Coordinates of C-alpha atoms in Angstrom, one line a residue:
M210 CA 0.1 -103.6 65.4
Q211 CA 3.5 -102.1 65.6
P212 CA 4.7 -100.3 62.5
G213 CA 7.0 -102.5 60.4
V214 CA 5.5 -105.7 61.8
T215 CA 4.5 -108.2 59.1
V216 CA 1.1 -109.8 59.7
K217 CA 0.1 -113.1 58.0
V218 CA -3.6 -112.7 57.1
L219 CA -6.2 -115.0 55.5
V220 CA -9.0 -113.1 53.7
T221 CA -12.1 -115.1 52.7
G222 CA -14.3 -113.8 49.9
A223 CA -11.5 -111.6 48.6
T224 CA -13.1 -111.3 45.1
S225 CA -15.7 -108.9 46.3
L226 CA -15.2 -105.1 45.9
I227 CA -14.5 -104.7 49.6
G228 CA -12.3 -107.8 49.7
R229 CA -10.1 -106.6 46.9
H230 CA -9.7 -103.2 48.7
I231 CA -8.8 -104.9 51.9
V232 CA -6.2 -107.2 50.2
S233 CA -4.7 -104.2 48.5
R234 CA -4.2 -102.3 51.8
L235 CA -2.7 -105.3 53.5
L236 CA -0.2 -105.9 50.6
E237 CA 0.7 -102.2 50.4
R238 CA 1.8 -102.2 54.0
G239 CA 3.9 -105.4 53.6
D240 CA 1.7 -108.0 55.1
E241 CA 1.7 -111.6 53.9
V242 CA -1.8 -112.3 52.4
A243 CA -3.6 -115.5 51.5
V244 CA -7.1 -115.5 50.0
L245 CA -9.7 -118.2 50.1
Q246 CA -12.7 -118.5 47.8
R247 CA -14.4 -121.1 45.5
R248 CA -12.6 -120.0 42.3
P249 CA -9.2 -118.4 41.6
S250 CA -9.3 -114.7 42.2
G251 CA -6.4 -113.6 40.0
I252 CA -5.2 -111.2 42.6
A253 CA -1.4 -110.7 42.3
G254 CA 0.9 -111.1 45.2
V255 CA -1.2 -113.4 47.3
T256 CA -1.3 -117.1 48.1
E257 CA -4.6 -118.6 46.8
V258 CA -6.5 -121.5 48.3
C259 CA -9.7 -122.6 46.4
C260 CA -12.2 -124.1 48.8
D261 CA -16.0 -124.0 49.3
I262 CA -16.5 -123.5 53.0
A263 CA -20.2 -124.1 52.6
S264 CA -19.5 -127.8 51.7
P265 CA -18.1 -130.6 53.9
S266 CA -15.9 -131.6 50.9
G267 CA -13.8 -129.0 49.3
A268 CA -10.8 -128.6 47.0
A269 CA -7.6 -126.7 47.3
K270 CA -3.9 -126.7 46.6
S271 CA -2.1 -123.4 47.4
E272 CA 0.7 -121.9 45.6
S273 CA 2.0 -118.3 45.7
G274 CA 0.0 -116.2 43.3
K275 CA -2.2 -119.0 41.9
A276 CA -4.4 -121.9 42.8
T277 CA -4.8 -125.4 41.4
T278 CA -7.8 -127.6 42.2
T279 CA -7.2 -131.0 43.8
S280 CA -9.5 -133.5 45.7
N281 CA -9.5 -132.7 49.4
T282 CA -11.8 -132.2 52.3
T283 CA -12.9 -128.7 53.4
E284 CA -11.2 -129.0 56.8
A285 CA -7.9 -130.1 55.2
S286 CA -8.1 -127.1 52.8
L287 CA -8.8 -124.8 55.6
A288 CA -5.9 -126.1 57.6
T289 CA -3.7 -125.4 54.6
A290 CA -5.0 -121.9 54.3
L291 CA -4.8 -121.2 58.1
E292 CA -1.4 -122.7 58.8
G293 CA 0.8 -120.0 60.4
K294 CA -1.7 -117.2 60.1
D295 CA -1.9 -114.4 62.6
A296 CA -5.4 -113.2 61.6
V297 CA -8.5 -114.0 59.6
I298 CA -10.8 -111.5 57.9
H299 CA -14.0 -113.5 57.1
L300 CA -15.9 -111.9 54.3
A301 CA -17.2 -114.9 52.4
A302 CA -21.0 -115.0 52.5
K303 CA -24.2 -115.4 50.4
V304 CA -25.5 -111.9 49.9
S305 CA -28.9 -111.5 48.4
I306 CA -32.3 -110.1 49.3
A307 CA -34.0 -113.4 48.3
G308 CA -33.2 -117.1 47.9
R309 CA -33.5 -120.4 49.6
W310 CA -32.8 -120.7 53.3
D311 CA -30.5 -123.7 52.9
A312 CA -28.2 -121.7 50.5
F313 CA -27.8 -118.9 53.2
E314 CA -27.4 -121.4 56.0
A315 CA -24.7 -123.4 54.2
I316 CA -22.2 -120.6 54.0
N317 CA -23.3 -117.9 56.4
I318 CA -23.8 -120.3 59.3
R319 CA -22.1 -123.7 58.6
G320 CA -19.3 -122.2 56.7
T321 CA -18.6 -119.7 59.5
E322 CA -18.7 -122.6 62.0
R323 CA -16.1 -124.6 60.0
L324 CA -13.8 -121.6 59.6
I325 CA -14.0 -120.6 63.3
R326 CA -13.3 -124.2 64.5
M327 CA -10.3 -124.6 62.2
A328 CA -9.0 -121.2 63.0
R329 CA -8.9 -122.1 66.7
Q330 CA -7.3 -125.4 66.0
C331 CA -4.6 -123.7 63.9
G332 CA -3.8 -121.2 66.6
V333 CA -5.0 -118.0 64.8
A334 CA -4.9 -115.2 67.3
R335 CA -7.3 -112.7 65.7
F336 CA -10.5 -113.2 63.8
V337 CA -12.5 -110.3 62.2
H338 CA -16.0 -111.5 61.2
I339 CA -17.7 -109.2 58.7
S340 CA -21.4 -108.9 59.5
T341 CA -24.1 -106.4 58.6
P342 CA -26.3 -103.9 60.5
S343 CA -29.3 -105.9 59.3
V344 CA -28.6 -108.5 62.0
A345 CA -30.1 -106.1 64.5
H346 CA -32.8 -104.4 62.4
S347 CA -36.4 -105.4 63.0
G348 CA -38.1 -102.6 61.0
R349 CA -38.0 -99.7 63.4
S350 CA -36.1 -96.5 62.8
L351 CA -32.5 -96.4 64.2
I352 CA -31.4 -92.9 65.0
G353 CA -27.9 -92.4 66.2
A354 CA -28.1 -96.0 67.4
Q355 CA -25.5 -98.3 68.9
A356 CA -24.8 -101.5 67.1
G357 CA -27.3 -103.6 69.1
A358 CA -27.1 -107.4 69.6
A359 CA -27.7 -109.7 66.7
D360 CA -31.3 -110.9 66.8
P361 CA -32.1 -113.8 64.5
D362 CA -35.6 -114.2 65.8
H363 CA -36.8 -110.7 64.7
V364 CA -34.8 -109.6 61.7
R365 CA -36.2 -109.6 58.2
G366 CA -35.3 -112.2 55.6
H367 CA -33.0 -115.2 55.2
Y368 CA -29.8 -113.1 54.7
A369 CA -30.2 -111.1 57.9
R370 CA -31.2 -114.1 59.9
S371 CA -28.3 -116.3 58.7
K372 CA -25.8 -113.5 59.2
A373 CA -27.2 -112.9 62.7
I374 CA -26.7 -116.5 63.6
G375 CA -23.2 -116.5 62.0
E376 CA -22.2 -113.4 64.0
Q377 CA -23.4 -115.1 67.3
I378 CA -21.3 -118.1 66.4
A379 CA -18.2 -116.0 65.7
L380 CA -18.4 -113.8 68.8
S381 CA -19.1 -116.9 71.0
A382 CA -15.6 -118.1 70.0
N383 CA -13.9 -115.0 71.5
G384 CA -11.5 -115.8 74.2
P385 CA -7.9 -115.5 75.5
D386 CA -6.5 -117.6 72.7
M387 CA -8.4 -116.0 69.8
K388 CA -9.7 -112.5 69.9
V389 CA -12.9 -112.2 67.8
L390 CA -14.8 -109.1 66.8
A391 CA -17.7 -108.5 64.4
L392 CA -17.7 -105.5 62.1
R393 CA -20.9 -104.4 60.3
P394 CA -20.1 -102.1 57.3
H395 CA -23.3 -100.1 56.5
L396 CA -24.3 -99.7 52.8
V397 CA -20.8 -99.8 51.3
W398 CA -20.4 -98.1 47.9
G399 CA -17.9 -96.7 45.6
P400 CA -16.4 -97.0 42.0
G401 CA -16.9 -100.5 40.6
D402 CA -19.6 -101.5 43.0
T403 CA -22.0 -104.0 41.5
Q404 CA -24.2 -104.5 44.6
L405 CA -25.7 -101.2 45.9
I406 CA -24.7 -98.7 43.1
Q407 CA -25.2 -100.9 40.0
R408 CA -28.5 -102.3 41.3
I409 CA -29.9 -98.8 41.9
V410 CA -28.8 -97.6 38.4
D411 CA -30.2 -100.7 36.7
R412 CA -33.5 -100.4 38.4
A413 CA -33.7 -96.7 37.5
R414 CA -33.0 -97.5 33.8
A415 CA -35.7 -100.1 33.9
G416 CA -38.2 -97.7 35.4
R417 CA -38.4 -99.8 38.6
L418 CA -36.7 -97.6 41.1
L419 CA -39.2 -96.2 43.6
L420 CA -38.9 -94.0 46.6
V421 CA -40.8 -95.4 49.6
G422 CA -42.8 -92.9 51.7
S423 CA -41.4 -89.4 51.9
A424 CA -37.8 -90.6 51.3
L425 CA -36.7 -88.1 53.9
A426 CA -35.5 -90.7 56.4
L427 CA -31.9 -90.2 57.2
I428 CA -29.4 -93.1 56.5
D429 CA -25.7 -93.3 56.6
T430 CA -23.5 -95.1 54.2
T431 CA -19.8 -96.1 53.9
Y432 CA -17.4 -95.2 51.1
I433 CA -15.4 -98.3 50.1
D434 CA -12.0 -96.9 51.2
N435 CA -13.3 -96.1 54.7
A436 CA -14.8 -99.6 55.0
A437 CA -11.6 -101.3 54.0
D438 CA -9.5 -99.1 56.3
A439 CA -11.8 -99.9 59.2
I440 CA -11.6 -103.6 58.7
V441 CA -7.8 -103.6 58.5
A442 CA -7.9 -101.5 61.7
G443 CA -9.9 -104.3 63.2
V444 CA -7.0 -106.7 62.7
D445 CA -4.6 -104.3 64.3
N446 CA -6.9 -103.5 67.3
A447 CA -8.4 -106.9 67.9
D448 CA -7.2 -107.0 71.5
R449 CA -9.0 -103.8 72.3
A450 CA -12.2 -104.5 70.3
A451 CA -12.5 -108.2 71.0
G452 CA -16.0 -109.4 71.8
H453 CA -17.6 -106.3 70.3
A454 CA -20.0 -105.9 67.3
L455 CA -19.4 -102.5 65.7
V456 CA -21.2 -100.7 62.9
I457 CA -18.9 -99.0 60.4
S458 CA -20.1 -95.9 58.4
N459 CA -19.0 -92.5 57.2
G460 CA -21.0 -91.0 60.0
Q461 CA -22.6 -88.6 57.5
P462 CA -26.4 -89.2 57.4
R463 CA -28.3 -88.1 54.4
T464 CA -31.9 -88.6 53.2
V465 CA -32.8 -91.6 51.2
S466 CA -33.9 -89.3 48.4
E467 CA -30.5 -87.4 48.3
I468 CA -28.5 -90.6 48.3
M469 CA -30.6 -92.1 45.4
Q470 CA -30.4 -88.9 43.3
R471 CA -26.7 -88.5 43.8
I472 CA -26.0 -92.0 42.8
L473 CA -28.0 -91.5 39.6
N474 CA -26.4 -88.1 39.0
A475 CA -23.0 -89.7 39.3
A476 CA -24.1 -92.1 36.6
G477 CA -25.1 -89.2 34.3
M478 CA -28.8 -89.9 34.8
D479 CA -31.5 -87.2 35.5
I480 CA -34.6 -89.3 36.2
P481 CA -37.5 -88.1 38.4
L482 CA -38.3 -90.9 40.8
R483 CA -41.8 -91.9 41.8
H484 CA -43.0 -92.3 45.4
V485 CA -45.1 -95.1 46.8
P486 CA -46.7 -95.0 50.2
A487 CA -44.7 -96.9 52.8
G488 CA -47.6 -99.2 53.9
I489 CA -48.3 -100.2 50.3
A490 CA -44.6 -100.9 49.6
I491 CA -44.2 -103.0 52.8
T492 CA -47.4 -105.0 52.1
A493 CA -46.4 -105.6 48.5
G494 CA -42.9 -106.5 49.5
T495 CA -44.1 -109.1 51.9
V496 CA -46.4 -110.7 49.3
I497 CA -43.8 -110.6 46.5
E498 CA -41.1 -112.1 48.8
N499 CA -43.4 -115.0 49.8
L500 CA -44.3 -115.6 46.2
W501 CA -40.7 -115.6 45.1
Q502 CA -39.9 -118.3 47.7
L503 CA -43.0 -120.3 46.8
L504 CA -42.1 -120.4 43.1
D505 CA -38.3 -120.7 43.9
K506 CA -37.6 -117.8 41.5
Q507 CA -34.0 -116.8 40.8
G508 CA -32.8 -113.2 40.9
D509 CA -33.8 -110.4 43.2
P510 CA -37.6 -109.6 43.5
P511 CA -38.6 -106.0 42.7
M512 CA -39.5 -105.4 46.4
T513 CA -39.3 -107.2 49.7
R514 CA -40.5 -106.3 53.2
F515 CA -36.9 -105.7 54.3
L516 CA -36.1 -103.4 51.4
A517 CA -39.3 -101.4 51.8
E518 CA -38.6 -100.9 55.5
Q519 CA -35.0 -99.9 54.8
L520 CA -36.1 -97.3 52.3
A521 CA -38.9 -96.0 54.6
T522 CA -37.1 -95.8 58.0
A523 CA -34.1 -93.9 59.4
H524 CA -31.0 -96.0 60.1
W525 CA -27.8 -94.2 61.1
F526 CA -25.4 -95.1 63.8
D527 CA -23.3 -93.5 66.6
Q528 CA -19.7 -94.0 65.4
R529 CA -17.8 -92.9 68.6
E530 CA -17.4 -96.4 70.0
T531 CA -16.4 -97.8 66.6
Q532 CA -13.8 -95.1 66.1
R533 CA -12.4 -95.4 69.6
L534 CA -12.1 -99.2 69.7
L535 CA -10.6 -99.4 66.1
N536 CA -8.5 -96.3 66.5
W537 CA -9.9 -95.3 63.1
Q538 CA -11.6 -92.5 61.4
P539 CA -13.0 -92.2 57.8
T540 CA -10.7 -90.3 55.5
V541 CA -13.0 -90.0 52.4
G542 CA -16.1 -87.8 53.0
I543 CA -19.3 -88.3 51.1
E544 CA -18.7 -85.3 48.8
E545 CA -15.3 -86.6 47.7
G546 CA -16.8 -90.1 47.4
F547 CA -19.5 -88.9 44.9
R548 CA -16.9 -86.9 43.0
R549 CA -14.8 -90.0 42.6
L550 CA -17.8 -92.1 41.6
A551 CA -18.8 -89.6 38.9
A552 CA -15.2 -89.5 37.6
F553 CA -15.1 -93.3 37.5
N554 CA -18.4 -93.5 35.6
K555 CA -17.3 -90.8 33.1
D556 CA -14.0 -92.7 32.4
A557 CA -15.8 -96.0 32.0
T558 CA -18.3 -94.4 29.5
Q559 CA -15.5 -92.8 27.5
S560 CA -13.5 -96.1 27.3
F561 CA -16.3 -97.8 25.2

């Protein structure tokens, strides 16, 4: 986009860590931002629409800075949210390593279908679909890899499969009237993260954090500021990146062991981690995952096949195409990121 041009953007799933960072950046540069999620976000300076895109019947009434629930259909709510918008950033998703297939399907597939269809009807010109590298990961090491095509038939777990299908739906809508691209942030982390960081810390405190295999496989990660900047760049460079699926990362691969230890060190924890052979972890993860589904248990299982493979295999990605098409480069290196994380944790501890 040209400097000084105001963009009207709808962000779905804005209550997540990455969603809030994206909204903050859009507002800082003067864009008009609407957010859509099931419950009010409380984000200042935005127009809110409350709607469950996973359900055929939704509820929404938008007002600047707040939201009120009224009886409505999902499509009517989406039309309200999308009216006059230049771009959509679609973050809303069910993110979990376990759960029922129908829950993943409802939002990650059917919800994406509804949003794409209504965005086209409402004349939205740019659509940035937020995906995940797991849509193309079948358990083998990925070393300096390209993004690869989404492959729902061979990925691990309901989350990856549903996101793979959702990405295919989104990219199939790319055309002259609406430019669509898929961005796959890889292992996003930073201060306030309750997904990757907090789960690792909680497992370590409970004595359930294990290193799989040698833990020397290289992985890359994405500091939260870099992920948000890249996604906003996707809005600005949608014409150039249209039709592409691109992995986003810091481009600084480190071993699994180093990443784990530095996360724990930033939390003020000095805990020796135990290793488990990769074959045993993968077998155990498969059994536990199947048992979790059979018993319809809630919460995350201690291990799944996907998680074991992620911890045992390399997965880092060539960033040259991503940086070229998005006209973007990460600004916060991994060293600075961990410094900020440690400072955040220290401040949080002292505030109690």
